C-alpha cells in the first residue's frame, strides 16, 4: 500500500522497490524462489503503475533528456548500466555524478573514475559484505534503487533513495574499523572516508545550498 501511495505522489518512489527486493534476497529466509515470490505484490503494483503511466501518456517523450523504459529501452538500459557505479561512487566516495550532466561528453570519463573509486574501496567493502547481511541488504538496495534513475543523466539531486543504503554502509564500515576488537584492521581508509563524509561534504554542501545548479 505504501509503495502504491508513493508512486501516486511521484515516479521517484519506484526507487523504494529496490530495498524491498534486496530484503527478500539478503535478509529473508527460505529457498530463493520463495523469497522472490514474496515480492510479487510489489511487482504487481509496479506493473500496474507503469502500464497506467505509459497508456495514459504521462511523463516526457522524445525530449532527448528523459528516456522511459518502455518508450526508449536502449537509452534507459544505458542509463542504468552507467548509473549504478556512478551513483554508488558518488555516495560512497566523491560526488562527481553531475559532471556528466553539465558535460555530456564526459560521461564515460565519470564512469571510469567511479569504477576506479569503487575498486579502491573494495578492501573495505568486500569483507564487510561477506560477513554482514545488513551490508549486503543496504548496498544491494542502493544499487537497485538507481535503476529508475536510468531515465535521465546522473545527478546528485536524485540520490534520495540511494543514500539510505550507502550512508548506512559508510556507517557500518566506520563502526567496524574503529571497533576496539578490530585493532588489526587498517584504519587509513576509514579515516579518509570519515574526513570525506564528516568534513568535506559539509563544506561542499554550504555553497551548494546557494547555487543555481540544483
Tab-separated table of C-alpha atoms in Angstrom:
chain	number	residue	atom	x	y	z
A	1	UNK	CA	0.000	0.000	0.000
A	2	UNK	CA	2.760	2.451	0.899
A	3	UNK	CA	4.545	1.784	-2.408
A	4	UNK	CA	1.345	2.481	-4.350
A	5	UNK	CA	0.749	5.733	-2.457
A	6	UNK	CA	4.336	6.774	-3.089
A	7	UNK	CA	4.034	6.124	-6.820
A	8	UNK	CA	0.823	8.165	-6.921
A	9	UNK	CA	2.801	11.039	-5.427
A	10	UNK	CA	5.853	10.790	-7.703
A	11	UNK	CA	7.546	8.260	-10.007
A	12	UNK	CA	10.603	8.865	-7.851
A	13	UNK	CA	9.141	6.423	-5.299
A	14	UNK	CA	9.997	3.500	-7.585
A	15	UNK	CA	13.443	3.559	-6.001
A	16	UNK	CA	11.975	2.187	-2.772
A	17	UNK	CA	11.179	-1.077	-4.549
A	18	UNK	CA	14.907	-1.764	-4.753
A	19	UNK	CA	15.096	-2.193	-0.996
A	20	UNK	CA	12.034	-4.430	-0.940
A	21	UNK	CA	13.676	-6.784	-3.425
A	22	UNK	CA	17.038	-6.545	-1.663
A	23	UNK	CA	15.376	-7.518	1.630
A	24	UNK	CA	13.877	-10.611	0.039
A	25	UNK	CA	17.227	-11.618	-1.454
A	26	UNK	CA	19.516	-10.961	1.512
A	27	UNK	CA	17.568	-10.961	4.782
A	28	UNK	CA	14.572	-13.217	4.222
A	29	UNK	CA	14.874	-16.943	4.869
A	30	UNK	CA	13.938	-19.900	2.718
A	31	UNK	CA	14.662	-21.015	-0.850
A	32	UNK	CA	15.500	-18.327	-3.394
A	33	UNK	CA	12.345	-18.937	-5.418
A	34	UNK	CA	10.181	-18.466	-2.339
A	35	UNK	CA	11.942	-15.264	-1.372
A	36	UNK	CA	11.495	-13.886	-4.883
A	37	UNK	CA	7.857	-14.964	-4.929
A	38	UNK	CA	7.244	-12.993	-1.720
A	39	UNK	CA	7.912	-9.805	-3.706
A	40	UNK	CA	5.106	-10.397	-6.222
A	41	UNK	CA	2.684	-7.845	-4.669
A	42	UNK	CA	5.251	-5.076	-5.145
A	43	UNK	CA	5.995	-6.238	-8.684
A	44	UNK	CA	2.259	-6.139	-9.442
A	45	UNK	CA	1.987	-2.588	-8.111
A	46	UNK	CA	4.917	-1.502	-10.274
A	47	UNK	CA	3.486	-3.246	-13.344
A	48	UNK	CA	0.055	-1.655	-12.978
A	49	UNK	CA	1.568	1.758	-12.295
A	50	UNK	CA	3.873	1.557	-15.326
A	51	UNK	CA	1.022	0.360	-17.549
A	52	UNK	CA	-1.174	3.286	-16.499
A	53	UNK	CA	1.800	5.643	-16.844
A	54	UNK	CA	2.507	4.576	-20.428
A	55	UNK	CA	-1.059	4.149	-21.703
A	56	UNK	CA	-2.030	7.472	-20.121
A	57	UNK	CA	0.813	9.216	-21.978
A	58	UNK	CA	2.274	10.622	-18.792
A	59	UNK	CA	5.859	11.749	-18.471
A	60	UNK	CA	8.169	13.186	-21.125
A	61	UNK	CA	8.576	11.560	-24.534
A	62	UNK	CA	11.163	12.468	-27.167
A	63	UNK	CA	12.852	15.168	-25.096
A	64	UNK	CA	16.344	13.742	-25.549
A	65	UNK	CA	16.921	14.142	-21.803
A	66	UNK	CA	14.440	11.667	-20.272
A	67	UNK	CA	14.148	8.097	-21.539
A	68	UNK	CA	11.300	5.845	-20.461
A	69	UNK	CA	11.994	2.113	-20.032
A	70	UNK	CA	9.146	1.258	-22.407
A	71	UNK	CA	9.426	4.131	-24.873
A	72	UNK	CA	13.236	4.109	-25.246
A	73	UNK	CA	14.519	0.871	-23.687
A	74	UNK	CA	18.041	1.010	-25.163
A	75	UNK	CA	18.764	4.503	-23.830
A	76	UNK	CA	17.190	3.613	-20.495
A	77	UNK	CA	19.366	0.488	-20.259
A	78	UNK	CA	22.472	2.558	-20.952
A	79	UNK	CA	21.420	4.955	-18.220
A	80	UNK	CA	21.054	2.083	-15.758
A	81	UNK	CA	24.378	0.424	-16.655
A	82	UNK	CA	26.338	3.660	-16.364
A	83	UNK	CA	24.305	4.996	-13.456
A	84	UNK	CA	24.820	2.158	-10.959
A	85	UNK	CA	28.606	2.649	-10.460
A	86	UNK	CA	28.384	6.434	-10.810
A	87	UNK	CA	25.699	6.818	-8.153
A	88	UNK	CA	27.360	4.364	-5.761
A	89	UNK	CA	30.749	6.070	-6.097
A	90	UNK	CA	29.160	9.498	-5.746
A	91	UNK	CA	27.557	8.454	-2.485
A	92	UNK	CA	30.336	6.326	-1.036
A	93	UNK	CA	33.269	8.491	-2.089
A	94	UNK	CA	33.278	11.796	-4.003
A	95	UNK	CA	30.212	13.430	-5.652
A	96	UNK	CA	31.055	13.594	-9.342
A	97	UNK	CA	27.763	12.459	-10.913
A	98	UNK	CA	26.622	15.866	-12.154
A	99	UNK	CA	29.775	16.442	-14.191
A	100	UNK	CA	28.283	14.169	-16.828
A	101	UNK	CA	25.088	16.251	-16.735
A	102	UNK	CA	26.811	19.563	-17.443
A	103	UNK	CA	29.389	17.968	-19.758
A	104	UNK	CA	27.640	15.065	-21.557
A	105	UNK	CA	30.820	14.076	-23.395
A	106	UNK	CA	32.423	13.378	-20.013
A	107	UNK	CA	30.009	10.550	-19.149
A	108	UNK	CA	32.492	7.778	-19.873
A	109	UNK	CA	35.255	9.596	-18.004
A	110	UNK	CA	32.973	9.941	-14.978
A	111	UNK	CA	32.053	6.257	-15.311
A	112	UNK	CA	35.713	5.250	-15.375
A	113	UNK	CA	36.530	7.388	-12.345
A	114	UNK	CA	33.547	5.955	-10.472
A	115	UNK	CA	34.565	2.369	-11.164
A	116	UNK	CA	38.109	3.260	-10.123
A	117	UNK	CA	36.908	4.675	-6.788
A	118	UNK	CA	34.822	1.591	-6.090
A	119	UNK	CA	37.794	-0.640	-6.882
A	120	UNK	CA	39.956	1.347	-4.462
A	121	UNK	CA	37.316	0.875	-1.768
A	122	UNK	CA	36.929	-2.857	-2.316
A	123	UNK	CA	39.242	-3.672	0.600
A	124	UNK	CA	36.739	-2.127	2.999
A	125	UNK	CA	33.513	-3.058	1.234
A	126	UNK	CA	34.006	-6.665	0.121
A	127	UNK	CA	34.998	-8.129	3.535
A	128	UNK	CA	32.046	-6.364	5.141
A	129	UNK	CA	29.676	-7.790	2.528
A	130	UNK	CA	30.964	-11.288	3.256
A	131	UNK	CA	30.345	-11.096	6.991
A	132	UNK	CA	27.413	-8.716	7.492
A	133	UNK	CA	23.998	-9.428	5.896
A	134	UNK	CA	22.931	-5.875	6.756
A	135	UNK	CA	25.659	-4.518	4.491
A	136	UNK	CA	24.570	-6.836	1.676
A	137	UNK	CA	20.976	-5.658	2.029
A	138	UNK	CA	21.891	-1.975	2.154
A	139	UNK	CA	24.339	-1.956	-0.744
A	140	UNK	CA	22.154	-4.136	-2.964
A	141	UNK	CA	19.144	-1.964	-2.126
A	142	UNK	CA	21.091	1.174	-3.008
A	143	UNK	CA	22.236	-0.344	-6.312
A	144	UNK	CA	18.701	-1.427	-7.228
A	145	UNK	CA	17.358	1.999	-6.248
A	146	UNK	CA	19.468	3.505	-9.044
A	147	UNK	CA	17.530	1.607	-11.729
A	148	UNK	CA	14.624	4.111	-12.015
A	149	UNK	CA	17.232	6.884	-12.293
A	150	UNK	CA	18.392	5.418	-15.597
A	151	UNK	CA	15.688	7.511	-17.262
A	152	UNK	CA	17.985	10.549	-17.184
A	153	UNK	CA	21.613	11.544	-16.697
A	154	UNK	CA	23.314	11.029	-13.310
A	155	UNK	CA	22.630	13.858	-10.847
A	156	UNK	CA	23.331	14.240	-7.141
A	157	UNK	CA	19.844	15.635	-6.532
A	158	UNK	CA	18.306	12.246	-7.385
A	159	UNK	CA	20.105	10.156	-4.752
A	160	UNK	CA	17.407	10.301	-2.063
A	161	UNK	CA	16.691	6.551	-2.006
A	162	UNK	CA	20.232	5.570	-2.950
A	163	UNK	CA	21.587	7.479	0.042
A	164	UNK	CA	19.615	5.370	2.539
A	165	UNK	CA	21.748	2.352	1.759
A	166	UNK	CA	25.088	3.993	1.043
A	167	UNK	CA	25.032	6.184	4.164
A	168	UNK	CA	24.373	3.141	6.334
A	169	UNK	CA	27.151	1.186	4.611
A	170	UNK	CA	29.602	4.009	5.356
A	171	UNK	CA	28.462	3.929	8.994
A	172	UNK	CA	28.989	0.144	9.136
A	173	UNK	CA	32.485	0.466	7.652
A	174	UNK	CA	33.471	3.126	10.187
A	175	UNK	CA	31.957	1.162	13.092
A	176	UNK	CA	33.867	-1.952	12.037
A	177	UNK	CA	37.208	-0.224	11.511
A	178	UNK	CA	37.032	1.821	14.707
A	179	UNK	CA	35.853	-1.031	16.938
A	180	UNK	CA	38.486	-1.780	19.618
A	181	UNK	CA	38.347	-5.522	18.944
A	182	UNK	CA	39.253	-4.909	15.290
A	183	UNK	CA	42.531	-3.158	16.054
A	184	UNK	CA	44.234	-5.413	13.485
A	185	UNK	CA	42.249	-3.853	10.606
A	186	UNK	CA	43.926	-0.920	8.834
A	187	UNK	CA	42.169	2.351	9.625
A	188	UNK	CA	43.734	4.588	6.999
A	189	UNK	CA	40.890	4.053	4.538
A	190	UNK	CA	38.276	4.559	7.243
A	191	UNK	CA	39.979	7.798	8.306
A	192	UNK	CA	39.811	9.139	4.760
A	193	UNK	CA	36.201	8.029	4.452
A	194	UNK	CA	35.334	9.808	7.688
A	195	UNK	CA	37.057	13.033	6.580
A	196	UNK	CA	35.195	12.964	3.273
A	197	UNK	CA	31.749	12.440	4.754
A	198	UNK	CA	32.077	14.351	8.020
A	199	UNK	CA	34.287	17.155	6.757
A	200	UNK	CA	34.444	17.891	3.060
A	201	UNK	CA	30.817	17.023	2.365
A	202	UNK	CA	29.660	19.622	4.882
A	203	UNK	CA	31.981	22.214	3.366
A	204	UNK	CA	30.716	21.466	-0.145
A	205	UNK	CA	27.077	21.475	0.954
A	206	UNK	CA	27.081	25.120	2.043
A	207	UNK	CA	27.821	26.626	-1.416
A	208	UNK	CA	25.514	24.020	-2.965
A	209	UNK	CA	22.606	25.460	-0.945
A	210	UNK	CA	23.053	28.828	-2.604
A	211	UNK	CA	23.945	27.635	-6.088
A	212	UNK	CA	21.642	27.707	-9.128
A	213	UNK	CA	22.705	24.228	-10.310
A	214	UNK	CA	20.166	22.289	-8.250
